[in-house]
Amino acid sequence: MKISAVIFDLDGVIVSTDEYHYKAWKSISDQEKIYFDREINERLRGVSRMESLAIILSHSSKSYSEKEKQLLAQRKNDIYCELLNKLSPNDILPGVINLLVSLKARDIKVAIGSSSKNTPFILKQIGLTSNFDAVADGNSIKNSKPDPEVFLLAAEILGVPPEECAVIEDAQAGIDAAKAAEMKAVGIGSAANCLNADMKLSDLTNLDIDQLLEVNEIRS
Ligand code: BG6
Ligand code: MG
């Protein structure tokens, strides 16, 4: 099956926001006197805001009401958005622009499939708002990765069957979501270790576009 659309995760694939997420969650954890470190932060990759909070609160002996959880998530997001104000096109990760240009030249559709509700703001900050044919994000889905909903929605907006889509991801939850959607899964960065990724790369600068699009595959 030839690939006719590529769906990009946003955080960790298009732009590195990890440090901002870490700083914002660290600030909330410190205020609440909850243990939090970079290893726990890794588990938040690709996971929704409220599910991330649940992972953090699992390290506390205190029980939080729904209202308190909503307030903590809001406080975290306020700190995170303040940090996102610093984001600029210089923060686009290596290989992204070249890949977008190459895909456009081959008439391959491109989409964002992200769990983040801040997707529109991040795309604006890095100047890529009008570079995608579809955006599916945390604002338009009920179930976060590893559920396939966000990628299936992106494919539906593009009008491309899931099996013709390739997903580029930096999180195990995202690779699992892509496979659940029956899409090709490309793991980069920390997802390069995912056993179920179809292609594994350290970053997008060494991506073989023919291999991504399966143009050399002998079709029956
Ligand atoms: C994902 C990040 O892209 O978005 C997660 O990898 C984050 O770490 C999730 O929790 C939700 O982000 P936001 O911006 O809606 O809080
Ligand atoms: Mg990611």
mmCIF file of C-alpha atoms and ligand atoms in Angstrom:
data_model
loop_
_atom_site.group_PDB
_atom_site.id
_atom_site.type_symbol
_atom_site.label_atom_id
_atom_site.label_comp_id
_atom_site.label_asym_id
_atom_site.label_seq_id
_atom_site.Cartn_x
_atom_site.Cartn_y
_atom_site.Cartn_z
ATOM 1 C CA MET A 1 0.000 0.000 0.000
ATOM 2 C CA LYS A 2 1.415 3.357 -1.027
ATOM 3 C CA ILE A 3 1.383 6.158 1.548
ATOM 4 C CA SER A 4 -0.575 9.239 0.440
ATOM 5 C CA ALA A 5 -0.642 11.253 3.682
ATOM 6 C CA VAL A 6 1.724 11.897 6.576
ATOM 7 C CA ILE A 7 0.355 12.772 10.024
ATOM 8 C CA PHE A 8 2.780 14.536 12.346
ATOM 9 C CA ASP A 9 2.598 14.540 16.106
ATOM 10 C CA LEU A 10 3.386 18.081 17.303
ATOM 11 C CA ASP A 11 5.222 18.090 20.670
ATOM 12 C CA GLY A 12 8.573 16.332 20.245
ATOM 13 C CA VAL A 13 8.236 15.916 16.461
ATOM 14 C CA ILE A 14 7.640 19.398 14.990
ATOM 15 C CA VAL A 15 8.860 21.344 18.020
ATOM 16 C CA SER A 16 10.477 20.488 21.333
ATOM 17 C CA THR A 17 8.176 21.644 24.137
ATOM 18 C CA ASP A 18 9.341 18.937 26.583
ATOM 19 C CA GLU A 19 11.332 21.322 28.743
ATOM 20 C CA TYR A 20 8.381 23.739 29.046
ATOM 21 C CA HIS A 21 6.016 20.895 30.036
ATOM 22 C CA TYR A 22 8.630 19.690 32.543
ATOM 23 C CA LYS A 23 9.123 23.155 34.104
ATOM 24 C CA ALA A 24 5.375 23.776 34.394
ATOM 25 C CA TRP A 25 4.600 20.357 35.954
ATOM 26 C CA LYS A 26 7.666 20.663 38.231
ATOM 27 C CA SER A 27 6.426 23.999 39.515
ATOM 28 C CA ILE A 28 2.973 22.520 40.321
ATOM 29 C CA SER A 29 4.505 19.399 41.935
ATOM 30 C CA ASP A 30 6.839 21.509 44.083
ATOM 31 C CA GLN A 31 3.945 23.709 45.245
ATOM 32 C CA GLU A 32 1.985 20.557 46.155
ATOM 33 C CA LYS A 33 5.089 18.864 47.659
ATOM 34 C CA ILE A 34 4.761 15.905 45.260
ATOM 35 C CA TYR A 35 7.855 14.083 44.025
ATOM 36 C CA PHE A 36 8.406 14.677 40.286
ATOM 37 C CA ASP A 37 11.463 14.111 38.121
ATOM 38 C CA ARG A 38 12.465 13.825 34.455
ATOM 39 C CA GLU A 39 11.822 10.091 34.436
ATOM 40 C CA ILE A 40 8.198 10.645 35.474
ATOM 41 C CA ASN A 41 8.031 13.479 32.917
ATOM 42 C CA GLU A 42 8.940 10.967 30.166
ATOM 43 C CA ARG A 43 5.747 9.048 30.994
ATOM 44 C CA LEU A 44 3.698 12.177 30.170
ATOM 45 C CA ARG A 45 4.846 12.173 26.532
ATOM 46 C CA GLY A 46 1.814 12.021 24.214
ATOM 47 C CA VAL A 47 -0.614 11.714 27.159
ATOM 48 C CA SER A 48 -3.430 14.280 27.662
ATOM 49 C CA ARG A 49 -3.189 17.069 30.261
ATOM 50 C CA MET A 50 -5.621 15.462 32.735
ATOM 51 C CA GLU A 51 -4.047 12.002 32.318
ATOM 52 C CA SER A 52 -0.623 13.595 32.882
ATOM 53 C CA LEU A 53 -1.948 15.144 36.097
ATOM 54 C CA ALA A 54 -3.285 11.726 37.208
ATOM 55 C CA ILE A 55 0.222 10.235 36.753
ATOM 56 C CA ILE A 56 1.724 13.070 38.835
ATOM 57 C CA LEU A 57 -0.921 12.791 41.574
ATOM 58 C CA SER A 58 -0.320 9.028 41.815
ATOM 59 C CA HIS A 59 2.901 10.026 43.661
ATOM 60 C CA SER A 60 0.912 11.869 46.350
ATOM 61 C CA SER A 61 -0.802 10.378 49.397
ATOM 62 C CA LYS A 62 -3.385 13.196 49.397
ATOM 63 C CA SER A 63 -6.636 12.702 47.515
ATOM 64 C CA TYR A 64 -7.749 15.575 45.279
ATOM 65 C CA SER A 65 -11.334 16.477 44.367
ATOM 66 C CA GLU A 66 -12.342 16.913 40.717
ATOM 67 C CA LYS A 67 -12.460 20.696 41.267
ATOM 68 C CA GLU A 68 -8.931 20.725 42.758
ATOM 69 C CA LYS A 69 -7.637 18.657 39.818
ATOM 70 C CA GLN A 70 -9.165 21.085 37.315
ATOM 71 C CA LEU A 71 -7.543 24.004 39.150
ATOM 72 C CA LEU A 72 -4.119 22.298 39.210
ATOM 73 C CA ALA A 73 -4.357 21.525 35.476
ATOM 74 C CA GLN A 74 -5.354 25.146 34.795
ATOM 75 C CA ARG A 75 -2.420 26.464 36.875
ATOM 76 C CA LYS A 76 -0.014 24.156 35.030
ATOM 77 C CA ASN A 77 -1.372 25.337 31.686
ATOM 78 C CA ASP A 78 -1.032 29.016 32.661
ATOM 79 C CA ILE A 79 2.672 28.474 33.476
ATOM 80 C CA TYR A 80 3.155 26.397 30.301
ATOM 81 C CA CYS A 81 1.482 29.026 28.050
ATOM 82 C CA GLU A 82 3.626 31.768 29.592
ATOM 83 C CA LEU A 83 6.686 29.722 28.570
ATOM 84 C CA LEU A 84 5.219 29.084 25.080
ATOM 85 C CA ASN A 85 5.319 32.857 24.493
ATOM 86 C CA LYS A 86 9.073 32.388 23.947
ATOM 87 C CA LEU A 87 8.542 29.832 21.166
ATOM 88 C CA SER A 88 9.530 30.958 17.637
ATOM 89 C CA PRO A 89 10.228 29.428 14.184
ATOM 90 C CA ASN A 90 13.814 28.864 15.431
ATOM 91 C CA ASP A 91 12.414 26.104 17.652
ATOM 92 C CA ILE A 92 11.188 23.964 14.734
ATOM 93 C CA LEU A 93 13.112 20.692 15.022
ATOM 94 C CA PRO A 94 15.814 19.745 12.457
ATOM 95 C CA GLY A 95 14.544 18.109 9.263
ATOM 96 C CA VAL A 96 10.903 19.243 9.647
ATOM 97 C CA ILE A 97 10.861 22.044 7.059
ATOM 98 C CA ASN A 98 12.787 19.977 4.458
ATOM 99 C CA LEU A 99 10.366 17.093 4.941
ATOM 100 C CA LEU A 100 7.291 19.337 4.599
ATOM 101 C CA VAL A 101 8.721 20.838 1.386
ATOM 102 C CA SER A 102 9.558 17.373 -0.051
ATOM 103 C CA LEU A 103 6.093 15.998 0.784
ATOM 104 C CA LYS A 104 4.384 19.004 -0.822
ATOM 105 C CA ALA A 105 6.522 18.556 -3.968
ATOM 106 C CA ARG A 106 5.232 14.954 -4.206
ATOM 107 C CA ASP A 107 1.584 15.963 -3.583
ATOM 108 C CA ILE A 108 1.470 14.069 -0.283
ATOM 109 C CA LYS A 109 -1.066 15.499 2.183
ATOM 110 C CA VAL A 110 0.157 16.508 5.632
ATOM 111 C CA ALA A 111 -1.708 16.763 8.935
ATOM 112 C CA ILE A 112 -1.150 17.316 12.635
ATOM 113 C CA GLY A 113 -2.377 14.652 15.080
ATOM 114 C CA SER A 114 -1.680 15.933 18.586
ATOM 115 C CA SER A 115 -3.127 15.416 22.078
ATOM 116 C CA SER A 116 -2.409 19.063 22.884
ATOM 117 C CA LYS A 117 -5.167 21.625 23.324
ATOM 118 C CA ASN A 118 -2.473 24.261 22.763
ATOM 119 C CA THR A 119 -1.863 23.089 19.171
ATOM 120 C CA PRO A 120 -3.281 26.255 17.480
ATOM 121 C CA PHE A 121 -1.152 28.519 19.731
ATOM 122 C CA ILE A 122 2.030 26.465 19.184
ATOM 123 C CA LEU A 123 1.540 26.382 15.386
ATOM 124 C CA LYS A 124 1.029 30.166 15.421
ATOM 125 C CA GLN A 125 4.180 30.730 17.509
ATOM 126 C CA ILE A 126 6.335 28.686 15.106
ATOM 127 C CA GLY A 127 4.691 30.137 11.976
ATOM 128 C CA LEU A 128 3.299 26.839 10.588
ATOM 129 C CA THR A 129 -0.468 27.469 10.963
ATOM 130 C CA SER A 130 -1.157 27.345 7.215
ATOM 131 C CA ASN A 131 1.266 24.509 6.353
ATOM 132 C CA PHE A 132 -1.026 21.577 7.157
ATOM 133 C CA ASP A 133 -4.019 20.249 5.187
ATOM 134 C CA ALA A 134 -5.690 19.099 8.427
ATOM 135 C CA VAL A 135 -5.263 19.627 12.150
ATOM 136 C CA ALA A 136 -6.687 17.105 14.649
ATOM 137 C CA ASP A 137 -5.834 17.958 18.254
ATOM 138 C CA GLY A 138 -6.796 17.753 21.915
ATOM 139 C CA ASN A 139 -9.672 20.181 21.295
ATOM 140 C CA SER A 140 -11.445 17.879 18.862
ATOM 141 C CA ILE A 141 -11.159 14.428 20.471
ATOM 142 C CA LYS A 142 -12.636 12.558 23.459
ATOM 143 C CA ASN A 143 -9.993 9.830 23.810
ATOM 144 C CA SER A 144 -6.307 10.627 23.979
ATOM 145 C CA LYS A 145 -3.427 8.480 22.611
ATOM 146 C CA PRO A 146 -2.931 5.468 22.755
ATOM 147 C CA ASP A 147 -6.539 5.581 21.494
ATOM 148 C CA PRO A 148 -6.413 6.011 17.680
ATOM 149 C CA GLU A 149 -9.130 8.730 17.620
ATOM 150 C CA VAL A 150 -6.866 11.720 16.852
ATOM 151 C CA PHE A 151 -5.162 9.996 13.891
ATOM 152 C CA LEU A 152 -8.430 8.598 12.508
ATOM 153 C CA LEU A 153 -9.908 12.110 12.698
ATOM 154 C CA ALA A 154 -6.897 13.568 10.838
ATOM 155 C CA ALA A 155 -7.291 10.909 8.093
ATOM 156 C CA GLU A 156 -11.022 11.603 7.867
ATOM 157 C CA ILE A 157 -10.480 15.380 7.467
ATOM 158 C CA LEU A 158 -7.865 14.660 4.788
ATOM 159 C CA GLY A 159 -10.192 12.181 3.056
ATOM 160 C CA VAL A 160 -7.455 9.514 3.028
ATOM 161 C CA PRO A 161 -7.987 5.859 4.162
ATOM 162 C CA PRO A 162 -6.073 5.077 7.393
ATOM 163 C CA GLU A 163 -3.942 2.394 5.716
ATOM 164 C CA GLU A 164 -2.549 5.053 3.345
ATOM 165 C CA CYS A 165 -1.364 7.210 6.269
ATOM 166 C CA ALA A 166 2.046 7.270 7.962
ATOM 167 C CA VAL A 167 2.327 8.757 11.455
ATOM 168 C CA ILE A 168 5.507 10.344 12.839
ATOM 169 C CA GLU A 169 5.673 10.106 16.636
ATOM 170 C CA ASP A 170 8.062 10.551 19.550
ATOM 171 C CA ALA A 171 5.957 8.699 22.156
ATOM 172 C CA GLN A 172 5.077 5.052 22.789
ATOM 173 C CA ALA A 173 1.425 6.132 23.326
ATOM 174 C CA GLY A 174 1.495 7.708 19.842
ATOM 175 C CA ILE A 175 3.050 4.657 18.162
ATOM 176 C CA ASP A 176 0.388 2.473 19.823
ATOM 177 C CA ALA A 177 -2.332 4.890 18.607
ATOM 178 C CA ALA A 178 -0.968 4.789 15.030
ATOM 179 C CA LYS A 179 -0.867 0.974 15.016
ATOM 180 C CA ALA A 180 -4.408 0.843 16.497
ATOM 181 C CA ALA A 181 -5.489 3.079 13.585
ATOM 182 C CA GLU A 182 -3.804 0.593 11.190
ATOM 183 C CA MET A 183 -1.370 3.262 10.022
ATOM 184 C CA LYS A 184 2.367 3.060 9.387
ATOM 185 C CA ALA A 185 4.225 4.234 12.516
ATOM 186 C CA VAL A 186 7.549 6.063 12.415
ATOM 187 C CA GLY A 187 9.247 6.424 15.811
ATOM 188 C CA ILE A 188 11.714 9.257 16.313
ATOM 189 C CA GLY A 189 13.687 10.367 19.384
ATOM 190 C CA SER A 190 12.604 8.352 22.404
ATOM 191 C CA ALA A 191 10.062 6.446 20.251
ATOM 192 C CA ALA A 192 12.971 5.068 18.197
ATOM 193 C CA ASN A 193 13.084 2.339 20.876
ATOM 194 C CA CYS A 194 9.459 1.302 20.393
ATOM 195 C CA LEU A 195 9.295 -2.341 19.345
ATOM 196 C CA ASN A 196 6.084 -1.848 17.348
ATOM 197 C CA ALA A 197 7.337 1.138 15.279
ATOM 198 C CA ASP A 198 7.644 0.326 11.538
ATOM 199 C CA MET A 199 10.551 2.745 11.062
ATOM 200 C CA LYS A 200 12.942 3.982 13.770
ATOM 201 C CA LEU A 201 15.062 7.143 13.511
ATOM 202 C CA SER A 202 16.984 9.406 15.875
ATOM 203 C CA ASP A 203 15.501 12.505 14.179
ATOM 204 C CA LEU A 204 13.954 13.665 10.906
ATOM 205 C CA THR A 205 17.235 14.731 9.265
ATOM 206 C CA ASN A 206 18.017 11.108 8.321
ATOM 207 C CA LEU A 207 14.564 10.107 7.089
ATOM 208 C CA ASP A 208 14.523 8.230 3.763
ATOM 209 C CA ILE A 209 11.426 9.707 2.100
ATOM 210 C CA ASP A 210 11.095 6.829 -0.410
ATOM 211 C CA GLN A 211 11.103 4.361 2.470
ATOM 212 C CA LEU A 212 8.525 6.495 4.324
ATOM 213 C CA LEU A 213 6.220 6.598 1.294
ATOM 214 C CA GLU A 214 6.926 2.965 0.340
ATOM 215 C CA VAL A 215 7.459 4.005 -3.290
ATOM 216 C CA ASN A 216 9.859 1.101 -3.885
ATOM 217 C CA GLU A 217 7.509 -1.507 -2.517
ATOM 218 C CA ILE A 218 6.445 -4.124 -5.090
ATOM 219 C CA ARG A 219 2.654 -4.021 -5.107
ATOM 220 C CA SER A 220 0.527 -7.023 -6.043
HETATM 221 C C1 BG6 B 1 1.125 16.124 24.097
HETATM 222 C C2 BG6 B 1 2.343 16.129 24.990
HETATM 223 O O1 BG6 B 1 1.468 16.498 22.807
HETATM 224 O O2 BG6 B 1 0.142 17.028 24.590
HETATM 225 C C3 BG6 B 1 1.925 15.798 26.417
HETATM 226 O O3 BG6 B 1 3.275 15.160 24.538
HETATM 227 C C4 BG6 B 1 0.857 16.768 26.886
HETATM 228 O O4 BG6 B 1 3.047 15.852 27.263
HETATM 229 C C5 BG6 B 1 -0.325 16.730 25.910
HETATM 230 O O5 BG6 B 1 0.406 16.432 28.189
HETATM 231 C C6 BG6 B 1 -1.430 17.709 26.271
HETATM 232 O O6 BG6 B 1 -0.949 19.016 26.114
HETATM 233 P P1 BG6 B 1 -1.724 20.338 26.478
HETATM 234 O O7 BG6 B 1 -0.970 21.401 25.708
HETATM 235 O O8 BG6 B 1 -3.142 20.194 26.000
HETATM 236 O O9 BG6 B 1 -1.659 20.510 27.950
HETATM 237 MG MG MG B 2 4.907 13.964 21.066
#
